[in-house]
XYZ file of C-alpha atoms in Angstrom:
214
model
C -165.502 -29.379 -10.532
C -161.836 -28.989 -11.443
C -160.362 -31.631 -13.731
C -156.743 -32.174 -14.744
C -156.150 -34.136 -17.960
C -152.782 -35.651 -18.811
C -151.286 -38.240 -21.149
C -148.397 -38.637 -23.582
C -147.886 -36.136 -26.382
C -150.606 -36.162 -29.057
C -152.880 -38.515 -27.113
C -155.616 -35.874 -27.316
C -155.350 -33.923 -24.056
C -156.213 -30.571 -25.598
C -158.860 -31.672 -28.091
C -160.632 -34.097 -25.771
C -160.094 -31.906 -22.725
C -161.741 -28.966 -24.470
C -164.739 -31.107 -25.443
C -165.035 -32.478 -21.888
C -165.109 -28.888 -20.630
C -167.933 -28.093 -23.065
C -169.905 -31.123 -21.888
C -169.429 -30.114 -18.255
C -170.214 -26.475 -18.992
C -166.911 -25.202 -17.597
C -163.854 -23.370 -18.912
C -160.949 -25.122 -20.650
C -157.350 -24.149 -19.918
C -154.104 -25.475 -21.392
C -151.127 -25.385 -19.024
C -148.603 -25.189 -21.869
C -150.310 -22.032 -23.107
C -150.487 -20.678 -19.562
C -146.760 -21.323 -19.073
C -145.914 -19.459 -22.273
C -148.092 -16.532 -21.212
C -146.701 -16.498 -17.677
C -143.048 -16.486 -18.771
C -143.537 -14.583 -22.018
C -141.750 -17.152 -24.162
C -142.330 -20.494 -25.876
C -142.069 -23.847 -24.116
C -138.971 -24.893 -26.072
C -137.160 -21.607 -25.498
C -137.949 -21.815 -21.794
C -136.755 -25.423 -21.592
C -133.477 -24.428 -23.246
C -132.700 -22.180 -20.285
C -132.441 -25.145 -17.923
C -129.825 -27.874 -17.653
C -132.337 -30.545 -16.673
C -135.985 -31.267 -17.435
C -136.544 -31.541 -13.665
C -135.455 -27.916 -13.216
C -137.749 -26.835 -16.033
C -140.750 -28.611 -14.475
C -140.056 -26.956 -11.144
C -140.038 -23.566 -12.839
C -143.090 -24.402 -14.947
C -144.945 -25.322 -11.759
C -144.889 -21.635 -10.840
C -147.273 -20.993 -13.720
C -149.528 -23.790 -12.453
C -149.634 -22.220 -8.981
C -150.499 -18.874 -10.559
C -153.240 -20.498 -12.624
C -154.797 -22.347 -9.683
C -154.965 -19.121 -7.687
C -157.178 -17.547 -10.344
C -160.952 -17.572 -9.718
C -161.655 -18.917 -13.220
C -159.730 -22.115 -12.424
C -162.083 -23.290 -9.684
C -164.432 -25.013 -12.107
C -162.570 -25.961 -15.262
C -160.706 -28.602 -17.228
C -156.934 -28.113 -17.371
C -154.762 -29.930 -19.899
C -151.426 -30.833 -18.309
C -148.213 -31.718 -20.150
C -147.154 -35.404 -20.380
C -145.146 -34.911 -17.177
C -148.143 -33.395 -15.382
C -148.038 -35.984 -12.592
C -144.312 -35.700 -12.011
C -141.852 -33.353 -10.299
C -142.880 -29.800 -9.575
C -146.305 -30.210 -11.154
C -147.146 -33.155 -8.916
C -146.108 -31.248 -5.791
C -148.537 -28.465 -6.697
C -151.363 -30.878 -7.516
C -150.976 -32.647 -4.174
C -151.899 -29.380 -2.471
C -154.782 -28.616 -4.827
C -158.312 -29.892 -5.209
C -159.388 -31.601 -8.408
C -159.723 -34.907 -10.227
C -156.769 -36.114 -12.280
C -157.436 -38.048 -15.487
C -154.827 -39.895 -17.557
C -155.776 -40.646 -21.164
C -154.464 -43.880 -22.678
C -154.420 -44.881 -26.341
C -152.566 -47.259 -28.638
C -149.231 -46.023 -30.041
C -150.471 -46.454 -33.629
C -153.448 -44.181 -32.964
C -151.256 -41.559 -31.347
C -148.916 -41.624 -34.344
C -151.851 -40.708 -36.596
C -152.373 -37.548 -34.541
C -148.730 -36.525 -34.245
C -148.084 -32.818 -34.768
C -144.896 -30.778 -34.969
C -144.065 -27.272 -33.764
C -141.144 -24.906 -34.270
C -139.178 -23.302 -31.460
C -141.859 -20.617 -31.102
C -144.680 -23.177 -30.751
C -146.011 -22.547 -34.244
C -147.335 -25.686 -36.010
C -145.227 -27.167 -38.806
C -146.619 -29.098 -41.755
C -144.580 -32.256 -42.109
C -145.242 -35.442 -44.043
C -143.471 -38.412 -42.532
C -141.708 -41.071 -44.546
C -142.236 -44.733 -43.693
C -138.910 -44.804 -41.888
C -139.741 -41.638 -39.906
C -143.064 -43.159 -38.895
C -141.273 -46.210 -37.533
C -138.889 -44.003 -35.562
C -141.669 -41.856 -34.128
C -143.730 -44.922 -33.258
C -140.755 -46.230 -31.322
C -140.475 -42.926 -29.461
C -144.180 -42.945 -28.629
C -143.863 -46.433 -27.155
C -140.892 -45.264 -25.086
C -142.911 -42.300 -23.802
C -145.815 -44.562 -22.823
C -143.420 -46.764 -20.858
C -141.645 -43.784 -19.304
C -144.789 -42.033 -18.072
C -146.867 -45.123 -17.228
C -145.922 -45.202 -13.552
C -146.754 -41.522 -13.077
C -150.164 -41.998 -14.709
C -150.970 -44.637 -12.129
C -151.180 -41.730 -9.682
C -154.210 -40.353 -11.545
C -157.661 -40.649 -9.990
C -158.905 -42.014 -13.305
C -157.245 -43.749 -16.243
C -159.432 -43.685 -19.337
C -158.715 -45.852 -22.372
C -159.801 -43.982 -25.501
C -158.501 -46.526 -28.031
C -160.603 -46.532 -31.188
C -162.829 -43.658 -30.039
C -163.429 -40.390 -31.852
C -163.334 -37.069 -29.977
C -167.024 -37.072 -29.082
C -167.086 -40.614 -27.722
C -163.750 -40.207 -25.932
C -164.956 -37.016 -24.240
C -168.228 -38.720 -23.343
C -166.374 -41.625 -21.754
C -164.272 -39.232 -19.669
C -167.380 -37.306 -18.605
C -169.140 -40.496 -17.508
C -166.096 -41.569 -15.483
C -165.932 -38.143 -13.843
C -169.602 -38.276 -12.907
C -169.119 -41.663 -11.244
C -166.149 -40.543 -9.160
C -167.819 -37.222 -8.297
C -170.965 -39.022 -7.114
C -168.884 -41.407 -5.019
C -167.014 -38.481 -3.464
C -170.275 -36.704 -2.623
C -171.732 -39.829 -1.028
C -168.549 -40.388 0.947
C -168.706 -36.779 2.108
C -172.273 -37.215 3.317
C -171.302 -40.444 5.085
C -168.396 -38.731 6.835
C -170.670 -35.877 7.898
C -173.110 -38.366 9.427
C -170.290 -40.184 11.202
C -168.920 -36.896 12.491
C -172.370 -35.847 13.725
C -172.853 -39.219 15.432
C -169.448 -38.920 17.045
C -170.217 -35.438 18.356
C -173.578 -36.646 19.719
C -171.891 -39.501 21.584
C -169.270 -37.149 22.960
C -171.972 -34.812 24.290
C -173.891 -37.791 25.708
C -170.946 -39.087 27.714
C -170.185 -35.539 28.802
C -173.645 -35.371 30.331
C -175.479 -33.299 27.706
C -178.896 -32.618 29.341
C -180.703 -32.394 26.012
C -179.532 -35.831 24.947
C -180.303 -37.341 28.321
C -183.865 -36.008 28.143
C -184.394 -38.182 25.044
C -183.703 -41.426 26.909
């Protein structure tokens, strides 16, 4: 099973995605890390080379194509960026197999997990003032609104509000098992329908074996 996990910044894509991978017994991969490895530079430095975020996503999608062509990506959980179901990334995903999952949480919870990085993707320790918290909370709400429509494209939307990592990962795993079971059953049903259709076609074509069963 290949699973793509997306959501706004700091919603828990990496942490929860990694735990989901452990529960499923598959590998975890982070697209941001893969992009930095593929291009040999940090996300921010790469973004600075492009005039628009759309152009950056199109370029970043090259790393996603490279990743999906690797054997170790056939059964895995891949953490996508917030824009994972938009632009160049979406075009690649449309041509790939896998289940897309969008994580949703309350802005206040996301604010508690907010992290900062320098231009080289190294974490920065920063204590926010009350005013800075208000500003960042406002930005988080804007991001949720901005990306909401794209997350509606996901196969699954999982609300992790109020859940710790273990319970959030468990909820995602349960949702994946339900959709995977449904897909398998649908596949079996389609195989039966296809077999029935082929049998009827042979019957009307005068298949002697079928006629002998009358």
